[in-house]
Structures are given as C-alpha cells and as structure tokens.
Amino acid sequence: MRSAPLRRRHHRLGSRPPGTLTPMSPPAARPSRSGEAATREIIRAAGLRATPQRIAVLAVAARAGGAHLSAEDVWQRLQRNEEMDRSTVYRVLADLTDAGLLEQVRLGDGVARFEIQEIAHHHAVCTRCGATEDVSVEAVHALASRLRRDTGFSLAHHPLLLPGICAACSSSGD
C-alpha cells in the first residue's frame, strides 16, 4: 500500500498585521516549570501542538519585555540554553504568528520583528537613532477622523508607522 505523499508546509511571515516595541531586554532564560506549563496551555488554546520548540520560542518572546525581536535575535537567545536550527526558529515564528500568539512588526529597516500579541497599537520610529514609541490606536483614530473631516481622505487598513525624531535626538541638537 502506498502512503500519501508528504506535503511541504509553506508559511508567510507577516501574515498578520504588525504590533509594538520597547528597548531590548536581557536574554531569556529557560522557562520555569510553572511558566512552561502556562506557555504550553497558551499554545494549545491557540490550536497548535505544544512542541518544545514552540514553547521555547514563545518563552523568549514573552521574556523580551515588549522588545521587537528579529528571528536572528530569537535564535541567538535560544542558543544560550538549547540548540535549535535557524530554519526551525523561522518556521515556529510563522506558526505562532499565524495562530495569533505573536505579531510581526516592520519598523522600516527591512527586518521582520516579532512581539507577543497584545493590545493593538502603532509605532513612531526615530529616523536618527531607531528608537520606537508605541502610539495608541485612539490617537491614530483621532488623526484619521481629522484627516477625513479636513480632506475627505479615509485611511485604509493600517498598521501605521510614523517616522520622526525622538525627544532625545531633538534635545541633543543633532
């Protein structure tokens, strides 16, 4: 009897709308037993199998303190505690993003970054130093309402990336 052919799974990184950023946090440690159990349940609740790789990647993202991590950042943090191929990291990031547990963020530097899916928001990015600030959805809705009222122009789907100069760069006079 012939077995069914294996199907290669294709993932599109960034198939969900983007999310948030804060400064980089210290490296992730291996999740505690109770933390690992909670992570396992979160993954299962999203309809995925709770594999060791998914648990490890989600734990790194959870410990990032709101930082937007690239796939390379995640891989480097994982290498401190366990071996995982880069391709596995990319695949797991795609799975967790598709399941709605992570959000992919593009901050204008051409690098896909990931964060835990939380409250919807937008990003202001400093064009000098790369610092980012979260911008509330309410602030963007107010801007969109004013734009529509003043010009008749309606914004389409966002995420919105607002380039500008941060307070530190403005005050340094660069």
Short mmCIF file of N, CA and C in Angstrom, two decimals:
data_model
loop_
_atom_site.label_atom_id
_atom_site.label_comp_id
_atom_site.label_asym_id
_atom_site.label_seq_id
_atom_site.Cartn_x
_atom_site.Cartn_y
_atom_site.Cartn_z
N MET A 1 0.84 -1.18 0.00
CA MET A 1 0.00 0.00 0.00
C MET A 1 0.89 1.24 0.00
N ARG A 2 0.58 2.17 -0.82
CA ARG A 2 1.36 3.38 -0.98
C ARG A 2 0.87 4.44 0.01
N SER A 3 1.82 5.09 0.68
CA SER A 3 1.41 6.12 1.63
C SER A 3 1.17 7.44 0.90
N ALA A 4 0.40 8.28 1.52
CA ALA A 4 0.09 9.59 0.92
C ALA A 4 1.38 10.40 0.83
N PRO A 5 1.53 11.18 -0.23
CA PRO A 5 2.74 11.99 -0.36
C PRO A 5 2.82 13.03 0.75
N LEU A 6 4.05 13.31 1.16
CA LEU A 6 4.26 14.34 2.18
C LEU A 6 4.03 15.70 1.55
N ARG A 7 3.39 16.57 2.28
CA ARG A 7 3.17 17.92 1.79
C ARG A 7 4.07 18.87 2.54
N ARG A 8 4.73 19.71 1.81
CA ARG A 8 5.56 20.72 2.44
C ARG A 8 4.65 21.87 2.86
N ARG A 9 4.83 22.31 4.08
CA ARG A 9 4.03 23.44 4.56
C ARG A 9 4.73 24.74 4.19
N HIS A 10 3.97 25.66 3.69
CA HIS A 10 4.53 26.97 3.33
C HIS A 10 3.96 27.99 4.30
N HIS A 11 4.84 28.82 4.80
CA HIS A 11 4.43 29.86 5.73
C HIS A 11 4.80 31.21 5.15
N ARG A 12 3.97 32.17 5.39
CA ARG A 12 4.27 33.53 5.02
C ARG A 12 4.47 34.31 6.29
N LEU A 13 5.71 34.70 6.56
CA LEU A 13 5.93 35.54 7.73
C LEU A 13 5.21 36.85 7.49
N GLY A 14 4.59 37.34 8.53
CA GLY A 14 3.90 38.61 8.41
C GLY A 14 2.50 38.50 7.88
N SER A 15 1.88 37.36 8.03
CA SER A 15 0.53 37.22 7.52
C SER A 15 -0.50 37.88 8.44
N ARG A 16 -0.03 38.40 9.55
CA ARG A 16 -0.90 39.14 10.46
C ARG A 16 -0.43 40.59 10.49
N PRO A 17 -1.30 41.51 10.90
CA PRO A 17 -0.88 42.91 10.96
C PRO A 17 0.17 43.14 12.04
N PRO A 18 1.01 44.15 11.90
CA PRO A 18 2.07 44.45 12.86
C PRO A 18 1.62 44.91 14.25
N GLY A 19 2.63 45.12 15.17
CA GLY A 19 2.40 45.40 16.58
C GLY A 19 3.30 46.40 17.31
N THR A 20 4.08 46.13 18.43
CA THR A 20 4.71 47.06 19.40
C THR A 20 6.22 47.01 19.57
N LEU A 21 6.84 48.02 20.28
CA LEU A 21 8.29 47.97 20.54
C LEU A 21 8.72 48.74 21.77
N THR A 22 9.73 48.21 22.42
CA THR A 22 10.41 48.87 23.52
C THR A 22 11.87 48.46 23.44
N PRO A 23 12.76 49.00 24.29
CA PRO A 23 14.18 48.64 24.21
C PRO A 23 14.41 47.16 24.47
N MET A 24 15.54 46.65 23.99
CA MET A 24 15.87 45.24 24.16
C MET A 24 16.01 44.91 25.65
N SER A 25 15.56 43.74 26.01
CA SER A 25 15.65 43.29 27.39
C SER A 25 16.76 42.27 27.52
N PRO A 26 17.10 41.86 28.75
CA PRO A 26 18.14 40.87 28.93
C PRO A 26 17.76 39.54 28.28
N PRO A 27 18.74 38.67 28.04
CA PRO A 27 18.47 37.40 27.38
C PRO A 27 17.48 36.55 28.16
N ALA A 28 16.76 35.75 27.41
CA ALA A 28 15.76 34.87 28.02
C ALA A 28 16.44 33.68 28.67
N ALA A 29 15.90 33.26 29.77
CA ALA A 29 16.37 32.04 30.42
C ALA A 29 15.36 30.95 30.12
N ARG A 30 15.72 29.73 30.44
CA ARG A 30 14.80 28.62 30.23
C ARG A 30 13.56 28.84 31.09
N PRO A 31 12.36 28.60 30.56
CA PRO A 31 11.15 28.85 31.35
C PRO A 31 11.09 27.96 32.59
N SER A 32 10.53 28.51 33.66
CA SER A 32 10.35 27.71 34.86
C SER A 32 9.30 26.65 34.57
N ARG A 33 9.19 25.68 35.44
CA ARG A 33 8.21 24.61 35.24
C ARG A 33 6.80 25.18 35.14
N SER A 34 6.44 26.09 36.06
CA SER A 34 5.09 26.64 36.02
C SER A 34 4.92 27.54 34.80
N GLY A 35 5.98 28.30 34.44
CA GLY A 35 5.93 29.14 33.25
C GLY A 35 5.81 28.30 31.99
N GLU A 36 6.51 27.17 31.97
CA GLU A 36 6.45 26.27 30.82
C GLU A 36 5.05 25.67 30.68
N ALA A 37 4.43 25.32 31.80
CA ALA A 37 3.08 24.76 31.76
C ALA A 37 2.08 25.80 31.23
N ALA A 38 2.24 27.04 31.68
CA ALA A 38 1.35 28.11 31.21
C ALA A 38 1.55 28.35 29.72
N THR A 39 2.81 28.36 29.29
CA THR A 39 3.12 28.55 27.87
C THR A 39 2.53 27.43 27.04
N ARG A 40 2.64 26.21 27.54
CA ARG A 40 2.09 25.04 26.85
C ARG A 40 0.57 25.20 26.67
N GLU A 41 -0.12 25.65 27.71
CA GLU A 41 -1.57 25.83 27.64
C GLU A 41 -1.96 26.94 26.66
N ILE A 42 -1.19 28.01 26.63
CA ILE A 42 -1.46 29.11 25.70
C ILE A 42 -1.35 28.62 24.26
N ILE A 43 -0.32 27.84 24.00
CA ILE A 43 -0.10 27.31 22.64
C ILE A 43 -1.24 26.37 22.26
N ARG A 44 -1.61 25.49 23.18
CA ARG A 44 -2.72 24.56 22.89
C ARG A 44 -4.03 25.29 22.67
N ALA A 45 -4.27 26.33 23.47
CA ALA A 45 -5.51 27.10 23.33
C ALA A 45 -5.59 27.79 21.96
N ALA A 46 -4.44 28.03 21.35
CA ALA A 46 -4.40 28.64 20.02
C ALA A 46 -4.57 27.60 18.91
N GLY A 47 -4.73 26.34 19.31
CA GLY A 47 -4.96 25.29 18.33
C GLY A 47 -3.70 24.64 17.77
N LEU A 48 -2.57 24.86 18.44
CA LEU A 48 -1.31 24.27 18.00
C LEU A 48 -0.85 23.19 18.97
N ARG A 49 -0.04 22.27 18.47
CA ARG A 49 0.63 21.31 19.37
C ARG A 49 1.70 22.07 20.13
N ALA A 50 1.82 21.79 21.40
CA ALA A 50 2.80 22.47 22.24
C ALA A 50 4.14 21.73 22.17
N THR A 51 4.87 21.95 21.08
CA THR A 51 6.17 21.30 20.91
C THR A 51 7.21 22.03 21.75
N PRO A 52 8.32 21.37 22.08
CA PRO A 52 9.38 22.05 22.83
C PRO A 52 9.89 23.30 22.11
N GLN A 53 9.94 23.26 20.79
CA GLN A 53 10.41 24.41 20.03
C GLN A 53 9.45 25.59 20.15
N ARG A 54 8.16 25.33 20.04
CA ARG A 54 7.17 26.41 20.17
C ARG A 54 7.18 26.99 21.57
N ILE A 55 7.30 26.12 22.56
CA ILE A 55 7.35 26.58 23.95
C ILE A 55 8.57 27.48 24.15
N ALA A 56 9.73 27.06 23.65
CA ALA A 56 10.96 27.83 23.82
C ALA A 56 10.89 29.18 23.12
N VAL A 57 10.40 29.22 21.88
CA VAL A 57 10.32 30.48 21.13
C VAL A 57 9.31 31.42 21.78
N LEU A 58 8.16 30.92 22.18
CA LEU A 58 7.17 31.78 22.82
C LEU A 58 7.68 32.31 24.16
N ALA A 59 8.44 31.49 24.89
CA ALA A 59 9.03 31.93 26.16
C ALA A 59 10.02 33.06 25.93
N VAL A 60 10.83 32.97 24.87
CA VAL A 60 11.77 34.04 24.55
C VAL A 60 11.01 35.33 24.26
N ALA A 61 9.96 35.25 23.46
CA ALA A 61 9.17 36.44 23.13
C ALA A 61 8.51 37.02 24.38
N ALA A 62 8.02 36.16 25.25
CA ALA A 62 7.35 36.62 26.46
C ALA A 62 8.32 37.33 27.40
N ARG A 63 9.57 36.87 27.42
CA ARG A 63 10.57 37.48 28.30
C ARG A 63 11.27 38.68 27.67
N ALA A 64 10.89 39.04 26.48
CA ALA A 64 11.56 40.13 25.78
C ALA A 64 11.16 41.51 26.31
N GLY A 65 10.20 41.54 27.21
CA GLY A 65 9.82 42.80 27.82
C GLY A 65 9.24 43.81 26.83
N GLY A 66 8.55 43.32 25.81
CA GLY A 66 7.96 44.21 24.82
C GLY A 66 8.87 44.55 23.67
N ALA A 67 10.11 44.08 23.71
CA ALA A 67 11.04 44.35 22.60
C ALA A 67 10.59 43.63 21.35
N HIS A 68 10.87 44.22 20.22
CA HIS A 68 10.59 43.58 18.94
C HIS A 68 11.82 42.80 18.55
N LEU A 69 11.70 41.49 18.56
CA LEU A 69 12.84 40.62 18.27
C LEU A 69 12.80 40.13 16.83
N SER A 70 13.94 40.15 16.17
CA SER A 70 14.04 39.54 14.84
C SER A 70 14.19 38.04 15.02
N ALA A 71 14.06 37.30 13.94
CA ALA A 71 14.28 35.85 14.01
C ALA A 71 15.70 35.57 14.50
N GLU A 72 16.65 36.37 14.06
CA GLU A 72 18.05 36.20 14.49
C GLU A 72 18.18 36.45 15.99
N ASP A 73 17.50 37.48 16.51
CA ASP A 73 17.52 37.75 17.96
C ASP A 73 16.98 36.55 18.73
N VAL A 74 15.87 36.00 18.27
CA VAL A 74 15.26 34.84 18.94
C VAL A 74 16.24 33.67 18.90
N TRP A 75 16.82 33.41 17.74
CA TRP A 75 17.76 32.29 17.59
C TRP A 75 18.95 32.46 18.53
N GLN A 76 19.52 33.66 18.60
CA GLN A 76 20.67 33.90 19.47
C GLN A 76 20.32 33.69 20.94
N ARG A 77 19.17 34.15 21.35
CA ARG A 77 18.75 33.95 22.74
C ARG A 77 18.53 32.48 23.05
N LEU A 78 18.02 31.73 22.09
CA LEU A 78 17.80 30.30 22.29
C LEU A 78 19.12 29.54 22.38
N GLN A 79 20.14 29.99 21.66
CA GLN A 79 21.42 29.28 21.65
C GLN A 79 22.10 29.29 23.01
N ARG A 80 21.71 30.19 23.88
CA ARG A 80 22.30 30.24 25.22
C ARG A 80 21.86 29.07 26.08
N ASN A 81 20.72 28.48 25.74
CA ASN A 81 20.17 27.41 26.58
C ASN A 81 19.94 26.10 25.84
N GLU A 82 19.78 26.15 24.54
CA GLU A 82 19.48 24.93 23.80
C GLU A 82 19.78 25.12 22.32
N GLU A 83 20.01 24.03 21.64
CA GLU A 83 20.27 24.06 20.20
C GLU A 83 18.96 24.09 19.44
N MET A 84 18.87 24.98 18.46
CA MET A 84 17.72 25.00 17.56
C MET A 84 18.20 25.60 16.25
N ASP A 85 17.87 24.96 15.14
CA ASP A 85 18.25 25.48 13.82
C ASP A 85 17.53 26.78 13.54
N ARG A 86 18.19 27.63 12.77
CA ARG A 86 17.56 28.89 12.36
C ARG A 86 16.26 28.63 11.60
N SER A 87 16.28 27.63 10.73
CA SER A 87 15.07 27.34 9.94
C SER A 87 13.91 26.96 10.84
N THR A 88 14.19 26.28 11.94
CA THR A 88 13.15 25.92 12.89
C THR A 88 12.59 27.17 13.56
N VAL A 89 13.48 28.11 13.90
CA VAL A 89 13.03 29.36 14.51
C VAL A 89 12.09 30.10 13.56
N TYR A 90 12.45 30.21 12.28
CA TYR A 90 11.59 30.88 11.30
C TYR A 90 10.24 30.17 11.19
N ARG A 91 10.27 28.86 11.14
CA ARG A 91 9.03 28.08 11.00
C ARG A 91 8.13 28.27 12.23
N VAL A 92 8.73 28.22 13.42
CA VAL A 92 7.96 28.39 14.65
C VAL A 92 7.41 29.81 14.74
N LEU A 93 8.21 30.80 14.38
CA LEU A 93 7.70 32.18 14.39
C LEU A 93 6.50 32.33 13.46
N ALA A 94 6.56 31.69 12.30
CA ALA A 94 5.43 31.73 11.36
C ALA A 94 4.21 31.04 11.96
N ASP A 95 4.41 29.88 12.59
CA ASP A 95 3.29 29.16 13.21
C ASP A 95 2.63 30.00 14.30
N LEU A 96 3.46 30.59 15.18
CA LEU A 96 2.93 31.36 16.30
C LEU A 96 2.27 32.65 15.82
N THR A 97 2.79 33.23 14.74
CA THR A 97 2.18 34.43 14.16
C THR A 97 0.84 34.08 13.51
N ASP A 98 0.82 33.00 12.74
CA ASP A 98 -0.43 32.57 12.09
C ASP A 98 -1.51 32.23 13.11
N ALA A 99 -1.09 31.72 14.27
CA ALA A 99 -2.04 31.35 15.32
C ALA A 99 -2.49 32.56 16.15
N GLY A 100 -1.88 33.72 15.90
CA GLY A 100 -2.28 34.93 16.63
C GLY A 100 -1.58 35.13 17.96
N LEU A 101 -0.57 34.31 18.26
CA LEU A 101 0.14 34.46 19.52
C LEU A 101 1.25 35.50 19.43
N LEU A 102 1.83 35.65 18.26
CA LEU A 102 2.84 36.67 18.02
C LEU A 102 2.33 37.60 16.93
N GLU A 103 2.89 38.76 16.90
CA GLU A 103 2.56 39.73 15.87
C GLU A 103 3.85 40.13 15.18
N GLN A 104 3.82 40.20 13.86
CA GLN A 104 5.00 40.64 13.13
C GLN A 104 4.96 42.14 12.97
N VAL A 105 6.11 42.77 13.18
CA VAL A 105 6.22 44.22 13.12
C VAL A 105 7.32 44.56 12.12
N ARG A 106 7.04 45.51 11.26
CA ARG A 106 8.07 46.04 10.35
C ARG A 106 8.25 47.51 10.70
N LEU A 107 9.47 47.87 11.07
CA LEU A 107 9.75 49.21 11.56
C LEU A 107 10.53 50.05 10.56
N GLY A 108 10.47 49.68 9.30
CA GLY A 108 11.11 50.49 8.28
C GLY A 108 12.56 50.16 8.01
N ASP A 109 13.11 49.17 8.71
CA ASP A 109 14.52 48.82 8.49
C ASP A 109 14.67 47.55 7.65
N GLY A 110 13.56 47.03 7.13
CA GLY A 110 13.61 45.85 6.29
C GLY A 110 13.69 44.54 7.04
N VAL A 111 13.66 44.58 8.37
CA VAL A 111 13.76 43.38 9.19
C VAL A 111 12.40 43.06 9.80
N ALA A 112 11.96 41.82 9.63
CA ALA A 112 10.72 41.39 10.28
C ALA A 112 11.03 41.16 11.76
N ARG A 113 10.23 41.74 12.62
CA ARG A 113 10.41 41.59 14.07
C ARG A 113 9.11 41.06 14.65
N PHE A 114 9.22 40.47 15.82
CA PHE A 114 8.07 39.81 16.43
C PHE A 114 7.92 40.24 17.88
N GLU A 115 6.66 40.25 18.32
CA GLU A 115 6.34 40.55 19.71
C GLU A 115 5.10 39.76 20.09
N ILE A 116 4.90 39.65 21.40
CA ILE A 116 3.69 38.99 21.89
C ILE A 116 2.49 39.81 21.44
N GLN A 117 1.45 39.13 20.97
CA GLN A 117 0.22 39.80 20.52
C GLN A 117 -0.48 40.38 21.75
N GLU A 118 -0.58 41.69 21.80
CA GLU A 118 -1.23 42.35 22.93
C GLU A 118 -2.24 43.36 22.41
N ILE A 119 -2.37 44.44 23.09
CA ILE A 119 -3.31 45.49 22.71
C ILE A 119 -2.84 46.14 21.40
N ALA A 120 -3.77 46.36 20.50
CA ALA A 120 -3.44 46.96 19.21
C ALA A 120 -2.84 48.35 19.40
N HIS A 121 -1.81 48.64 18.62
CA HIS A 121 -1.16 49.95 18.68
C HIS A 121 -0.34 50.15 17.41
N HIS A 122 0.21 51.32 17.27
CA HIS A 122 1.04 51.68 16.13
C HIS A 122 2.41 52.08 16.66
N HIS A 123 3.32 52.47 15.74
CA HIS A 123 4.68 52.78 16.15
C HIS A 123 5.16 54.11 15.58
N ALA A 124 5.84 54.87 16.42
CA ALA A 124 6.58 56.05 15.99
C ALA A 124 8.05 55.64 16.06
N VAL A 125 8.79 55.83 14.97
CA VAL A 125 10.19 55.40 14.90
C VAL A 125 11.08 56.59 14.61
N CYS A 126 12.12 56.77 15.43
CA CYS A 126 13.07 57.86 15.23
C CYS A 126 13.95 57.53 14.02
N THR A 127 14.01 58.46 13.08
CA THR A 127 14.80 58.24 11.87
C THR A 127 16.29 58.44 12.10
N ARG A 128 16.66 58.96 13.26
CA ARG A 128 18.09 59.14 13.58
C ARG A 128 18.65 57.96 14.36
N CYS A 129 17.99 57.60 15.45
CA CYS A 129 18.57 56.57 16.33
C CYS A 129 17.82 55.24 16.29
N GLY A 130 16.63 55.20 15.69
CA GLY A 130 15.86 53.97 15.60
C GLY A 130 14.99 53.68 16.81
N ALA A 131 14.98 54.58 17.80
CA ALA A 131 14.12 54.38 18.98
C ALA A 131 12.66 54.32 18.53
N THR A 132 11.88 53.54 19.24
CA THR A 132 10.47 53.42 18.89
C THR A 132 9.59 53.74 20.09
N GLU A 133 8.43 54.23 19.80
CA GLU A 133 7.42 54.51 20.82
C GLU A 133 6.11 53.90 20.34
N ASP A 134 5.36 53.33 21.26
CA ASP A 134 4.03 52.83 20.94
C ASP A 134 3.08 54.01 20.86
N VAL A 135 2.20 53.98 19.89
CA VAL A 135 1.20 55.02 19.70
C VAL A 135 -0.16 54.34 19.81
N SER A 136 -1.01 54.85 20.68
CA SER A 136 -2.31 54.21 20.89
C SER A 136 -3.18 54.27 19.64
N VAL A 137 -4.04 53.29 19.53
CA VAL A 137 -4.99 53.24 18.42
C VAL A 137 -5.90 54.47 18.47
N GLU A 138 -6.25 54.89 19.67
CA GLU A 138 -7.14 56.05 19.82
C GLU A 138 -6.51 57.29 19.21
N ALA A 139 -5.20 57.49 19.41
CA ALA A 139 -4.52 58.65 18.84
C ALA A 139 -4.57 58.61 17.31
N VAL A 140 -4.39 57.43 16.75
CA VAL A 140 -4.43 57.29 15.29
C VAL A 140 -5.85 57.47 14.77
N HIS A 141 -6.85 56.98 15.50
CA HIS A 141 -8.25 57.18 15.09
C HIS A 141 -8.60 58.66 15.08
N ALA A 142 -8.09 59.40 16.08
CA ALA A 142 -8.34 60.85 16.13
C ALA A 142 -7.71 61.53 14.91
N LEU A 143 -6.49 61.12 14.57
CA LEU A 143 -5.81 61.66 13.39
C LEU A 143 -6.59 61.31 12.12
N ALA A 144 -7.05 60.07 12.02
CA ALA A 144 -7.81 59.63 10.84
C ALA A 144 -9.11 60.41 10.72
N SER A 145 -9.79 60.66 11.84
CA SER A 145 -11.04 61.42 11.82
C SER A 145 -10.80 62.85 11.33
N ARG A 146 -9.73 63.45 11.83
CA ARG A 146 -9.41 64.82 11.42
C ARG A 146 -9.04 64.85 9.94
N LEU A 147 -8.28 63.89 9.48
CA LEU A 147 -7.90 63.81 8.07
C LEU A 147 -9.14 63.68 7.19
N ARG A 148 -10.07 62.82 7.60
CA ARG A 148 -11.31 62.62 6.84
C ARG A 148 -12.14 63.90 6.84
N ARG A 149 -12.23 64.56 7.99
CA ARG A 149 -13.02 65.80 8.10
C ARG A 149 -12.39 66.93 7.26
N ASP A 150 -11.07 67.08 7.34
CA ASP A 150 -10.39 68.20 6.66
C ASP A 150 -10.21 67.99 5.16
N THR A 151 -10.01 66.74 4.74
CA THR A 151 -9.66 66.50 3.33
C THR A 151 -10.60 65.55 2.61
N GLY A 152 -11.44 64.84 3.36
CA GLY A 152 -12.29 63.83 2.76
C GLY A 152 -11.57 62.52 2.51
N PHE A 153 -10.30 62.45 2.90
CA PHE A 153 -9.49 61.25 2.68
C PHE A 153 -9.69 60.27 3.83
N SER A 154 -10.00 59.02 3.50
CA SER A 154 -10.18 57.99 4.53
C SER A 154 -8.99 57.04 4.50
N LEU A 155 -8.41 56.82 5.66
CA LEU A 155 -7.30 55.87 5.76
C LEU A 155 -7.80 54.46 5.53
N ALA A 156 -7.01 53.69 4.80
CA ALA A 156 -7.30 52.26 4.62
C ALA A 156 -6.73 51.53 5.82
N HIS A 157 -6.71 50.24 5.73
CA HIS A 157 -6.16 49.41 6.81
C HIS A 157 -4.76 49.87 7.17
N HIS A 158 -4.48 49.92 8.41
CA HIS A 158 -3.15 50.22 8.88
C HIS A 158 -2.60 48.95 9.48
N PRO A 159 -1.46 48.72 9.81
CA PRO A 159 -0.64 49.35 10.83
C PRO A 159 0.02 50.61 10.29
N LEU A 160 0.22 51.50 11.20
CA LEU A 160 0.79 52.78 10.83
C LEU A 160 2.18 52.91 11.43
N LEU A 161 3.12 53.33 10.62
CA LEU A 161 4.49 53.59 11.05
C LEU A 161 4.71 55.09 10.89
N LEU A 162 5.01 55.76 11.98
CA LEU A 162 5.16 57.21 11.97
C LEU A 162 6.64 57.57 12.14
N PRO A 163 7.33 57.90 11.05
CA PRO A 163 8.74 58.29 11.18
C PRO A 163 8.86 59.71 11.71
N GLY A 164 9.91 59.96 12.47
CA GLY A 164 10.13 61.29 13.03
C GLY A 164 11.40 61.32 13.85
N ILE A 165 11.54 62.33 14.69
CA ILE A 165 12.72 62.50 15.54
C ILE A 165 12.27 62.38 16.99
N CYS A 166 12.93 61.49 17.76
CA CYS A 166 12.56 61.29 19.16
C CYS A 166 13.01 62.48 20.01
N ALA A 167 12.53 62.54 21.24
CA ALA A 167 12.84 63.64 22.15
C ALA A 167 14.34 63.72 22.43
N ALA A 168 15.00 62.58 22.62
CA ALA A 168 16.43 62.58 22.93
C ALA A 168 17.24 63.17 21.77
N CYS A 169 16.92 62.77 20.54
CA CYS A 169 17.64 63.30 19.37
C CYS A 169 17.31 64.77 19.15
N SER A 170 16.08 65.17 19.42
CA SER A 170 15.69 66.58 19.27
C SER A 170 16.45 67.46 20.24
N SER A 171 16.58 67.00 21.48
CA SER A 171 17.25 67.80 22.50
C SER A 171 18.77 67.80 22.36
N SER A 172 19.33 66.78 21.69
CA SER A 172 20.79 66.73 21.53
C SER A 172 21.26 67.66 20.42
N GLY A 173 20.32 68.15 19.60
CA GLY A 173 20.66 69.11 18.56
C GLY A 173 21.37 68.52 17.37
N ASP A 174 21.33 67.20 17.22
CA ASP A 174 21.99 66.56 16.06
C ASP A 174 21.33 66.91 14.77
#
